[in-house]
Amino acid sequence: MAMNMESSSNDLVNEVDHVDMLDASFDAYGGVIINIKHDMDENVFTTLLQTSISQWRLQGKKGVWLKLSLELVNLVKPAIKEGFWYHHAEPTYVMLVYWIPETDHTLPPNASHRVGVASFVLNSKGEILVVQEKSGVFKGSNVWKLPTGTVEEGEDISAAAIREVKEEAGIDTDFMEVLAFRQSHKAFFSKSDMMFVCMLKPTSFDIKKQDSEIEAAQWMPVEEYANQPFIKEHNSFNYIAKICIAKKDNKYVGFSPLLTTSATSAKKSYLYSSYQLEQ
Amino acid sequence: MAMNMESSSNDLVNEVDHVDMLDASFDAYGGVIINIKHDMDENVFTTLLQTSISQWRLQGKKGVWLKLSLELVNLVKPAIKEGFWYHHAEPTYVMLVYWIPETDHTLPPNASHRVGVASFVLNSKGEILVVQEKSGVFKGSNVWKLPTGTVEEGEDISAAAIREVKEEAGIDTDFMEVLAFRQSHKAFFSKSDMMFVCMLKPTSFDIKKQDSEIEAAQWMPVEEYANQPFIKEHNSFNYIAKICIAKKDNKYVGFSPLLTTSATSAKKSYLYSSYQLEQ
């Protein structure tokens, strides 16, 4: 990995010598992070970029990161002409990269997966929360399915499952376990998808369905859900339904979340496993 | 979700009426996929784009997708000026989007997670494969760690674990189970990270370490790995080490992969769970 934003220093390169160069800081991996704060003419940018890269080459620098906001879109074309390529983009910016050495680059890859959740919300009567969606592949099919949704940037899987159930059906829940997960490819352009089947315990019972996305929502015996022809005919859904029934019958153990602290930073993150902590 | 590449039709919009418009196809979600094959002058592009969007608005279209290769970088700026924004980017292209209706957009989000693997390779003597890395946070620390790596685009978790162990230490393995996984945030810019701890069974034993990334590699009793001060002092590593020891002692069950077929396409994907199939 060639860059770590958290450990980047703020040494200004253009204070090292008195050549006109682009503002930049260095990171712990030999990388340079260009810092453009104001509008810049394309020709001025190209000249400064060429001078700067020559200096950084002499200094033994490797990767060069150039983040261009929508306002700086005029600099995308000159950067590509100088040999930069796209690393990733978000709605408000594009990140371009350049590799100074003659070797193959060792820059970290872009995010490769979207993460989704499907929620198995089981009440004390052995019923689960099921929904019919207004759009998508199941539209108009009368298939009752588990509530699903996409995990948002920076959101925990457990929080996403709780949020989606509340949004789609107005039910409050406690997160219990991840029962299973599925990895699939080419889900979205060339990107892959991870879908976590989560078990949740409801703490409220009156359904208030979301009108914009949900056609219908109800409590249904888990066996009735599993017996729908659509579920039985499809290998992957059928298998997930069997896991849910085994869980209802207390014959299955999934992975529970444990809040841990990262070894290399103070950050908290959840570790999911079926390991029981000794008291 | 407003777009599915697989179900996009190839109806050419500019055959509908005889106005000069951009080549495009429609998808099943009311979306338009612009198709630019050759170099185009920026002013010509702007005129065609404006005419096309007017027509698509009359047709009730919603999202507009514009994929620009490195060669078409001159069109990024005029597209942004017309109200497009960045959706995502890969090394050879940037994907821009536009939303025609007055409502909030319902375009699918960009990939949000990187996925990594840490491999617990346990031999029949109760020893595990451990490595010391040449770079990164553990450089020069003398900490023996599990081999780790990033899952590549389109790669299965199980295949990635096998590949990394082969690359770093020259050991052939069979994939057994996912023992645990961890989700952490802000791992890389604003992106999150999913790390899967995988158990593998070695089918070869002579270590041939990779020189470029690995300082040293060896077999080590799992208890000796767990007793390293660095592991014991860090909550998350300590917990993973305990799971590994429990697995060695046959006191732990992780999630095993099962190859399934997707309910909505013919695609194969792995479902990971601890459910035992009835024979």
Coordinates of C-alpha atoms in Angstrom, one line a residue:
Chain A
M1 CA 0.0 0.0 0.0
A2 CA 1.5 3.3 -1.1
M3 CA -0.6 5.8 0.8
N4 CA -2.2 6.4 4.2
M5 CA -4.1 9.6 4.5
E6 CA -3.9 9.5 8.2
S7 CA -0.2 9.5 8.4
S8 CA 0.5 12.0 5.7
S9 CA 2.9 14.8 6.8
N10 CA 2.3 18.4 5.9
D11 CA 5.8 19.3 4.8
L12 CA 5.4 21.6 1.9
V13 CA 7.6 20.5 -1.0
N14 CA 8.0 23.9 -2.5
E15 CA 9.7 25.1 0.7
V16 CA 12.6 22.7 0.0
D17 CA 13.9 24.7 -2.8
H18 CA 12.8 27.9 -4.5
V19 CA 11.5 26.5 -7.8
D20 CA 7.8 27.2 -8.6
M21 CA 6.1 23.9 -7.8
L22 CA 2.6 22.6 -6.9
D23 CA 1.6 22.6 -3.2
A24 CA 1.9 19.1 -1.9
S25 CA 2.4 16.9 1.2
F26 CA 4.2 13.6 1.5
D27 CA 2.9 10.4 3.0
A28 CA 4.6 7.5 4.8
Y29 CA 4.8 5.3 1.7
G30 CA 6.9 7.6 -0.5
G31 CA 3.8 9.2 -2.0
V32 CA 3.0 12.8 -2.8
I33 CA -0.4 14.3 -2.3
I34 CA -1.0 17.4 -4.5
N35 CA -3.0 20.1 -2.9
I36 CA -4.8 22.5 -5.3
K37 CA -7.1 24.9 -3.4
H38 CA -8.0 27.5 -6.1
D39 CA -8.8 27.7 -9.8
M40 CA -5.8 27.3 -12.0
D41 CA -5.1 27.9 -15.6
E42 CA -4.5 24.7 -17.6
N43 CA -1.2 25.8 -19.0
V44 CA 0.1 27.1 -15.7
F45 CA -0.9 23.7 -14.2
T46 CA 0.9 21.7 -16.8
T47 CA 4.1 23.7 -16.4
L48 CA 4.0 23.4 -12.6
L49 CA 3.1 19.7 -12.8
Q50 CA 6.1 18.9 -15.0
T51 CA 8.5 20.9 -12.8
S52 CA 7.1 19.3 -9.7
I53 CA 7.3 15.7 -11.0
S54 CA 11.0 16.3 -12.0
Q55 CA 11.8 17.4 -8.4
W56 CA 9.8 14.5 -6.8
R57 CA 11.7 12.1 -9.1
L58 CA 15.0 13.4 -7.8
Q59 CA 13.7 13.1 -4.2
G60 CA 12.9 9.4 -4.9
K61 CA 9.1 9.8 -4.6
K62 CA 6.8 7.2 -6.0
G63 CA 3.0 7.6 -6.3
V64 CA 1.4 11.0 -6.9
W65 CA -2.2 11.6 -5.9
L66 CA -4.3 14.4 -7.5
K67 CA -7.8 15.0 -6.2
L68 CA -9.8 17.3 -8.4
S69 CA -13.2 18.6 -7.3
L70 CA -15.9 19.4 -9.8
E71 CA -14.7 23.1 -9.8
L72 CA -11.2 21.9 -11.0
V73 CA -12.5 19.7 -13.8
N74 CA -10.5 21.8 -16.3
L75 CA -7.4 20.1 -14.9
V76 CA -8.5 16.5 -15.6
K77 CA -7.5 16.6 -19.3
P78 CA -4.0 18.2 -18.8
A79 CA -3.3 15.7 -16.0
I80 CA -4.3 12.7 -18.2
K81 CA -2.0 14.2 -21.0
E82 CA 0.9 14.1 -18.5
G83 CA 0.3 10.4 -17.9
F84 CA -2.0 10.4 -14.9
W85 CA -4.9 7.8 -14.8
Y86 CA -8.1 7.5 -12.9
H87 CA -7.9 5.9 -9.4
H88 CA -11.5 6.4 -8.2
A89 CA -14.3 9.0 -8.2
E90 CA -17.1 10.0 -5.9
P91 CA -19.9 12.5 -6.7
T92 CA -17.9 15.6 -5.9
Y93 CA -14.4 14.7 -7.1
V94 CA -12.2 12.4 -9.2
M95 CA -8.9 11.1 -7.9
L96 CA -6.1 10.7 -10.4
V97 CA -2.8 9.0 -9.8
Y98 CA 0.7 8.9 -11.4
W99 CA 3.6 6.6 -10.7
I100 CA 7.1 8.1 -10.9
P101 CA 9.5 5.1 -10.8
E102 CA 10.2 2.8 -13.8
T103 CA 8.8 -0.2 -11.9
D104 CA 5.2 -1.4 -11.8
H105 CA 3.1 0.6 -9.4
T106 CA 2.1 -0.6 -6.0
L107 CA -0.8 1.8 -5.4
P108 CA -3.7 0.4 -3.4
P109 CA -6.7 -0.8 -5.4
N110 CA -10.0 1.0 -5.6
A111 CA -13.0 -0.3 -3.6
S112 CA -14.2 -3.5 -5.3
H113 CA -17.4 -4.5 -3.4
R114 CA -20.8 -3.2 -2.6
V115 CA -22.2 -4.6 0.7
G116 CA -25.9 -5.4 1.3
V117 CA -28.0 -6.9 4.0
A118 CA -31.1 -9.2 4.1
S119 CA -32.9 -9.2 7.4
F120 CA -34.5 -12.2 9.1
V121 CA -36.7 -10.6 11.7
L122 CA -38.2 -13.4 13.8
N123 CA -40.9 -12.7 16.4
S124 CA -41.9 -14.8 19.4
K125 CA -44.7 -16.5 17.4
G126 CA -42.3 -18.0 14.9
E127 CA -43.3 -15.4 12.3
I128 CA -40.9 -13.4 10.2
L129 CA -41.2 -9.9 8.6
V130 CA -41.7 -10.1 4.8
V131 CA -42.2 -7.5 2.2
Q132 CA -43.2 -7.0 -1.5
E133 CA -41.3 -4.4 -3.4
K134 CA -42.6 -1.8 -5.8
S135 CA -39.7 -1.9 -8.2
G136 CA -36.8 -4.1 -9.2
V137 CA -36.8 -7.8 -10.3
F138 CA -39.6 -8.9 -7.9
K139 CA -42.0 -6.1 -8.9
G140 CA -45.5 -7.5 -9.4
S141 CA -44.3 -11.1 -8.8
N142 CA -46.2 -11.6 -5.5
V143 CA -43.1 -13.0 -4.0
W144 CA -42.7 -12.2 -0.3
K145 CA -39.1 -11.6 0.5
L146 CA -36.8 -10.6 3.4
P147 CA -36.3 -6.8 3.7
T148 CA -33.0 -5.9 2.0
G149 CA -30.9 -2.9 1.5
T150 CA -27.4 -1.5 0.8
V151 CA -24.9 -0.8 3.5
E152 CA -24.0 2.9 3.3
E153 CA -20.5 4.3 3.3
G154 CA -19.1 4.1 6.8
E155 CA -22.1 2.2 8.2
D156 CA -21.8 -1.0 10.2
I157 CA -23.6 -4.1 8.8
S158 CA -25.6 -4.4 12.0
A159 CA -26.7 -0.8 11.9
A160 CA -27.7 -1.1 8.2
A161 CA -29.9 -4.1 8.9
I162 CA -31.7 -2.3 11.8
R163 CA -32.1 0.9 9.7
E164 CA -33.5 -0.9 6.6
V165 CA -36.1 -2.8 8.7
K166 CA -37.2 0.4 10.4
E167 CA -37.4 2.3 7.0
E168 CA -39.3 -0.4 5.1
A169 CA -41.7 -1.6 7.8
G170 CA -41.4 0.7 10.8
I171 CA -40.3 -2.1 13.1
D172 CA -37.7 -1.6 15.8
T173 CA -35.1 -4.4 16.2
D174 CA -32.1 -5.6 18.1
F175 CA -29.3 -7.1 16.0
M176 CA -28.5 -10.7 16.9
E177 CA -26.3 -12.6 14.3
V178 CA -25.0 -12.8 10.8
L179 CA -26.5 -16.2 9.7
A180 CA -24.7 -16.4 6.3
F181 CA -23.2 -14.3 3.6
R182 CA -22.9 -14.5 -0.1
Q183 CA -20.2 -13.1 -2.5
S184 CA -21.2 -12.6 -6.1
H185 CA -19.5 -10.9 -9.0
K186 CA -20.3 -8.6 -11.9
A187 CA -23.2 -7.4 -9.7
F188 CA -22.7 -3.8 -10.9
F189 CA -20.4 -2.9 -13.8
S190 CA -17.3 -4.9 -12.9
K191 CA -17.9 -4.7 -9.2
S192 CA -18.7 -7.5 -6.8
D193 CA -21.3 -7.8 -4.1
M194 CA -21.4 -9.1 -0.5
M195 CA -24.8 -9.8 0.9
F196 CA -25.1 -10.6 4.7
V197 CA -28.2 -12.5 6.0
C198 CA -28.8 -11.0 9.4
M199 CA -31.0 -12.2 12.2
L200 CA -32.8 -9.5 14.2
K201 CA -35.2 -9.6 17.2
P202 CA -38.1 -7.2 16.9
T203 CA -38.9 -4.9 19.8
S204 CA -42.0 -3.4 18.2
F205 CA -44.7 -5.2 16.3
D206 CA -47.0 -2.8 14.5
I207 CA -46.0 -2.6 10.8
K208 CA -45.9 0.9 9.2
K209 CA -44.8 0.2 5.7
Q210 CA -42.8 2.7 3.6
D211 CA -45.0 3.9 0.7
S212 CA -42.3 4.8 -1.8
E213 CA -40.6 1.4 -2.1
I214 CA -42.8 -1.2 -0.4
E215 CA -46.0 -2.5 -1.9
A216 CA -46.9 -4.6 1.2
A217 CA -45.4 -5.8 4.5
Q218 CA -46.6 -8.5 6.9
W219 CA -45.7 -11.1 9.5
M220 CA -45.7 -14.6 8.0
P221 CA -44.8 -18.0 9.5
V222 CA -41.3 -18.8 8.4
E223 CA -42.4 -22.1 6.9
E224 CA -44.9 -20.3 4.7
Y225 CA -42.1 -18.0 3.5
A226 CA -39.9 -21.0 2.8
N227 CA -42.7 -22.8 0.9
Q228 CA -43.2 -20.1 -1.8
P229 CA -42.5 -21.7 -5.2
F230 CA -40.0 -18.9 -6.1
I231 CA -38.0 -19.7 -2.9
K232 CA -38.1 -23.5 -3.4
E233 CA -37.1 -23.3 -7.1
H234 CA -34.0 -21.2 -6.4
N235 CA -31.0 -22.9 -4.9
S236 CA -29.6 -19.9 -3.1
F237 CA -32.9 -18.6 -1.6
N238 CA -34.0 -22.1 -0.7
Y239 CA -30.7 -22.7 1.2
I240 CA -31.1 -19.4 3.1
A241 CA -34.7 -20.3 4.0
K242 CA -33.4 -23.6 5.5
I243 CA -30.9 -21.7 7.6
C244 CA -33.6 -19.4 8.9
I245 CA -35.8 -22.4 9.8
A246 CA -32.9 -24.1 11.6
K247 CA -32.3 -20.8 13.5
K248 CA -35.9 -20.6 14.5
D249 CA -35.6 -24.2 15.8
N250 CA -32.4 -23.2 17.8
K251 CA -30.4 -25.6 15.6
Y252 CA -28.1 -23.1 14.1
V253 CA -25.4 -20.7 15.3
G254 CA -24.3 -17.7 13.3
F255 CA -21.6 -15.0 13.8
S256 CA -22.2 -12.4 16.5
P257 CA -20.6 -9.0 16.5
L258 CA -17.9 -8.0 19.1
L259 CA -16.7 -4.4 19.3
T260 CA -12.9 -4.4 19.1
T261 CA -10.1 -1.9 18.8
S262 CA -7.8 -2.0 15.8
A263 CA -4.3 -3.0 16.4
T264 CA -2.8 -0.2 14.3
S265 CA -5.1 2.7 15.2
A266 CA -7.6 3.7 17.9
K267 CA -10.5 2.8 15.6
K268 CA -13.4 0.6 16.8
S269 CA -14.6 -2.1 14.5
Y270 CA -16.9 -5.1 14.8
L271 CA -15.4 -8.6 14.6
Y272 CA -18.1 -11.2 13.7
S273 CA -17.6 -14.8 14.8
S274 CA -19.3 -17.7 16.7
Y275 CA -16.6 -17.7 19.4
Q276 CA -18.0 -17.5 22.9
L277 CA -15.9 -15.2 25.2
E278 CA -14.9 -16.9 28.4
Q279 CA -16.2 -14.9 31.4
Chain B
M1 CA -31.5 0.5 -8.5
A2 CA -31.7 2.5 -11.7
M3 CA -29.5 0.5 -14.0
N4 CA -28.6 -3.0 -14.8
M5 CA -26.0 -3.4 -17.5
E6 CA -27.1 -7.0 -18.3
S7 CA -30.7 -6.1 -19.1
S8 CA -30.0 -3.0 -21.1
S9 CA -31.6 -3.0 -24.5
N10 CA -30.0 -1.9 -27.7
D11 CA -32.7 0.3 -29.1
L12 CA -31.0 3.3 -30.6
V13 CA -32.6 6.4 -29.4
N14 CA -31.7 8.4 -32.5
E15 CA -33.8 6.1 -34.7
V16 CA -36.9 7.2 -32.9
D17 CA -37.0 10.6 -34.6
H18 CA -34.7 12.3 -37.0
V19 CA -33.1 14.9 -34.7
D20 CA -29.3 14.7 -34.4
M21 CA -28.8 13.0 -31.0
L22 CA -26.1 11.0 -29.2
D23 CA -26.1 7.3 -29.7
A24 CA -27.6 5.6 -26.7
S25 CA -29.4 2.5 -25.4
F26 CA -32.1 2.2 -22.7
D27 CA -32.0 0.0 -19.6
A28 CA -34.9 -1.6 -17.7
Y29 CA -34.9 1.1 -15.0
G30 CA -35.8 4.1 -17.2
G31 CA -32.1 4.8 -17.7
V32 CA -30.1 5.9 -20.8
I33 CA -26.6 4.7 -21.5
I34 CA -24.8 7.0 -23.8
N35 CA -22.5 5.3 -26.3
I36 CA -19.6 7.4 -27.6
K37 CA -17.2 5.4 -29.8
H38 CA -15.1 8.0 -31.5
D39 CA -13.4 11.3 -30.7
M40 CA -15.8 14.2 -30.6
D41 CA -15.4 17.9 -30.6
E42 CA -16.4 19.5 -27.3
N43 CA -18.9 21.9 -28.8
V44 CA -20.5 19.3 -31.0
F45 CA -20.8 17.1 -27.9
T46 CA -22.5 19.9 -25.9
T47 CA -25.0 20.6 -28.6
L48 CA -25.9 16.9 -29.1
L49 CA -26.1 16.3 -25.3
Q50 CA -28.5 19.2 -24.8
T51 CA -30.7 18.0 -27.7
S52 CA -30.6 14.4 -26.5
I53 CA -31.5 15.3 -22.9
S54 CA -34.5 17.3 -24.0
Q55 CA -35.7 14.3 -26.0
W56 CA -35.1 11.9 -23.2
R57 CA -37.0 14.2 -20.8
L58 CA -40.0 14.1 -23.2
Q59 CA -39.7 10.3 -23.2
G60 CA -39.8 10.1 -19.4
K61 CA -36.2 8.9 -19.0
K62 CA -34.5 9.2 -15.7
G63 CA -30.8 8.5 -15.2
V64 CA -28.2 9.1 -17.9
W65 CA -24.9 7.2 -17.8
L66 CA -21.8 8.5 -19.7
K67 CA -18.7 6.4 -19.7
L68 CA -15.6 8.3 -20.9
S69 CA -12.4 6.5 -21.7
L70 CA -9.0 8.2 -21.3
E71 CA -9.2 9.1 -25.0
L72 CA -12.5 11.0 -24.5
V73 CA -11.2 13.0 -21.5
N74 CA -11.9 16.2 -23.4
L75 CA -15.7 15.6 -22.8
V76 CA -15.4 15.4 -19.0
K77 CA -15.5 19.2 -18.6
P78 CA -18.4 19.9 -21.0
A79 CA -20.4 17.1 -19.3
I80 CA -19.8 18.5 -15.8
K81 CA -20.9 21.9 -17.1
E82 CA -24.2 20.4 -18.3
G83 CA -24.8 19.1 -14.8
F84 CA -23.3 15.6 -14.8
W85 CA -21.4 14.4 -11.8
Y86 CA -18.9 11.6 -11.1
H87 CA -20.3 8.2 -10.3
H88 CA -17.2 6.1 -10.2
A89 CA -13.9 5.6 -12.0
E90 CA -11.5 2.8 -12.9
P91 CA -8.0 3.2 -14.3
T92 CA -9.2 3.5 -17.9
Y93 CA -12.4 5.4 -17.6
V94 CA -14.6 7.7 -15.6
M95 CA -18.4 7.1 -15.3
L96 CA -20.5 10.3 -15.2
V97 CA -24.2 10.4 -14.4
Y98 CA -27.1 12.9 -14.8
W99 CA -30.7 12.7 -13.4
I100 CA -33.4 14.1 -15.6
P101 CA -36.5 14.2 -13.3
E102 CA -37.1 16.9 -10.7
T103 CA -37.0 14.3 -7.9
D104 CA -34.1 13.1 -5.9
H105 CA -32.1 10.5 -7.9
T106 CA -32.3 6.8 -7.2
L107 CA -29.1 5.8 -8.9
P108 CA -27.2 2.9 -7.4
P109 CA -24.3 3.8 -5.1
N110 CA -20.6 3.2 -5.9
A111 CA -18.7 0.3 -4.4
S112 CA -18.0 1.1 -0.8
H113 CA -15.7 -1.6 0.5
R114 CA -12.4 -3.2 -0.1
V115 CA -12.2 -6.9 0.8
G116 CA -9.1 -8.6 2.3
V117 CA -8.2 -12.0 3.6
A118 CA -6.0 -13.3 6.5
S119 CA -5.1 -16.9 6.2
F120 CA -4.8 -19.4 9.1
V121 CA -2.9 -22.3 7.4
L122 CA -2.8 -25.1 10.0
N123 CA -0.6 -28.2 9.4
S124 CA -1.0 -31.6 11.0
K125 CA 1.6 -30.8 13.7
G126 CA -0.5 -27.9 15.0
E127 CA 1.7 -25.4 13.4
I128 CA 0.6 -22.4 11.4
L129 CA 2.2 -20.5 8.5
V130 CA 3.4 -17.1 9.7
V131 CA 5.3 -14.3 7.8
Q132 CA 7.1 -11.0 8.4
E133 CA 6.5 -8.3 5.9
K134 CA 9.1 -6.0 4.2
S135 CA 6.8 -2.9 4.2
G136 CA 3.8 -1.5 5.9
V137 CA 3.0 -1.0 9.6
F138 CA 4.7 -4.2 10.8
K139 CA 8.0 -3.5 8.9
G140 CA 11.0 -4.2 11.2
S141 CA 8.8 -5.1 14.2
N142 CA 9.7 -8.8 14.3
V143 CA 5.9 -9.5 14.6
W144 CA 5.0 -12.8 13.0
K145 CA 1.6 -12.5 11.4
L146 CA -0.9 -14.4 9.3
P147 CA -0.4 -14.0 5.5
T148 CA -2.8 -11.3 4.3
G149 CA -3.9 -9.8 1.0
T150 CA -6.5 -8.0 -1.0
V151 CA -9.3 -9.8 -2.8
E152 CA -9.0 -8.8 -6.5
E153 CA -12.0 -7.6 -8.6
G154 CA -14.1 -10.5 -9.5
E155 CA -12.2 -12.9 -7.2
D156 CA -13.8 -15.3 -4.7
I157 CA -12.7 -14.9 -1.1
S158 CA -11.6 -18.6 -1.0
A159 CA -9.6 -18.2 -4.2
A160 CA -7.9 -15.0 -2.9
A161 CA -6.8 -16.8 0.3
I162 CA -5.3 -19.7 -1.6
R163 CA -3.6 -17.3 -4.0
E164 CA -2.0 -15.1 -1.3
V165 CA -0.6 -18.1 0.6
K166 CA 0.9 -19.5 -2.6
E167 CA 2.3 -16.1 -3.6
E168 CA 3.8 -15.2 -0.2
A169 CA 5.1 -18.6 0.9
G170 CA 4.8 -21.0 -2.0
I171 CA 2.5 -23.3 0.0
D172 CA -0.5 -25.1 -1.8
T173 CA -3.7 -25.2 0.2
D174 CA -7.3 -26.3 0.2
F175 CA -9.9 -23.8 1.5
M176 CA -11.8 -24.9 4.6
E177 CA -13.8 -22.2 6.4
V178 CA -14.2 -18.5 7.1
L179 CA -13.5 -18.4 10.8
A180 CA -14.5 -14.7 11.4
F181 CA -14.7 -11.4 9.6
R182 CA -14.2 -7.8 10.6
Q183 CA -15.7 -4.6 9.1
S184 CA -13.8 -1.4 9.6
H185 CA -14.3 2.1 8.3
K186 CA -12.2 5.0 6.8
A187 CA -9.7 2.3 5.9
F188 CA -8.9 4.0 2.6
F189 CA -10.1 7.6 1.9
S190 CA -13.8 7.3 2.9
K191 CA -14.1 3.6 2.0
S192 CA -14.6 0.7 4.4
D193 CA -12.8 -2.6 4.7
M194 CA -14.0 -6.2 5.2
M195 CA -11.4 -8.6 6.3
F196 CA -12.1 -12.4 6.3
V197 CA -10.0 -14.7 8.5
C198 CA -9.9 -18.0 6.5
M199 CA -8.8 -21.4 7.5
L200 CA -6.8 -23.4 4.9
K201 CA -5.3 -26.9 4.9
P202 CA -1.8 -27.1 3.5
T203 CA -1.2 -29.7 0.8
S204 CA 2.5 -28.9 0.4
F205 CA 5.0 -28.0 3.2
D206 CA 8.2 -26.6 1.8
I207 CA 8.2 -22.8 2.2
K208 CA 9.4 -20.7 -0.8
K209 CA 9.0 -17.2 0.3
Q210 CA 8.3 -14.3 -2.0
D211 CA 11.4 -12.0 -1.9
S212 CA 9.7 -8.7 -2.9
E213 CA 7.2 -8.4 -0.1
I214 CA 8.1 -11.0 2.5
E215 CA 11.1 -10.7 4.9
A216 CA 10.7 -14.2 6.4
A217 CA 8.2 -17.1 6.5
Q218 CA 8.0 -20.2 8.7
W219 CA 5.8 -22.8 10.4
M220 CA 5.2 -21.9 14.1
P221 CA 3.1 -23.6 16.9
V222 CA -0.2 -21.7 17.0
E223 CA 0.2 -21.0 20.7
E224 CA 3.6 -19.4 20.1
Y225 CA 2.0 -17.1 17.5
A226 CA -0.8 -16.2 20.0
N227 CA 1.7 -15.5 22.8
Q228 CA 3.6 -12.7 20.9
P229 CA 3.3 -9.5 23.0
F230 CA 1.9 -7.6 20.0
I231 CA -0.9 -10.1 19.5
K232 CA -1.8 -10.2 23.3
E233 CA -1.8 -6.5 23.6
H234 CA -4.2 -5.9 20.8
N235 CA -7.8 -6.8 21.4
S236 CA -8.7 -7.7 17.8
F237 CA -5.6 -9.8 17.1
N238 CA -5.8 -11.5 20.5
Y239 CA -9.4 -12.5 19.8
I240 CA -8.6 -13.8 16.3
A241 CA -5.8 -15.9 17.8
K242 CA -8.2 -17.4 20.4
I243 CA -10.5 -18.4 17.6
C244 CA -7.6 -20.0 15.7
I245 CA -6.6 -22.0 18.8
A246 CA -10.2 -23.1 19.4
K247 CA -10.3 -24.2 15.7
K248 CA -7.1 -26.2 16.1
D249 CA -8.6 -27.9 19.2
N250 CA -11.8 -28.8 17.1
K251 CA -13.9 -26.5 19.4
Y252 CA -15.0 -24.0 16.8
V253 CA -17.1 -24.1 13.6
G254 CA -16.8 -21.4 11.0
F255 CA -18.7 -20.8 7.8
S256 CA -18.0 -23.1 4.8
P257 CA -18.6 -22.1 1.2
L258 CA -21.4 -23.7 -0.9
L259 CA -21.6 -23.0 -4.6
T260 CA -25.1 -21.8 -5.5
T261 CA -26.9 -20.3 -8.5
S262 CA -28.4 -16.8 -8.2
A263 CA -32.2 -16.6 -8.2
T264 CA -32.2 -13.8 -10.7
S265 CA -29.5 -14.8 -13.1
A266 CA -27.6 -17.9 -14.1
K267 CA -24.5 -16.7 -12.1
K268 CA -22.8 -18.9 -9.7
S269 CA -21.8 -17.5 -6.3
Y270 CA -20.6 -18.8 -3.0
L271 CA -22.9 -18.8 0.1
Y272 CA -20.9 -19.1 3.4
S273 CA -22.6 -20.6 6.4
S274 CA -22.2 -23.2 9.1
Y275 CA -25.4 -25.1 7.9
Q276 CA -24.9 -28.8 7.2
L277 CA -26.7 -30.0 4.1
E278 CA -28.9 -33.0 4.7
Q279 CA -27.7 -35.9 2.5

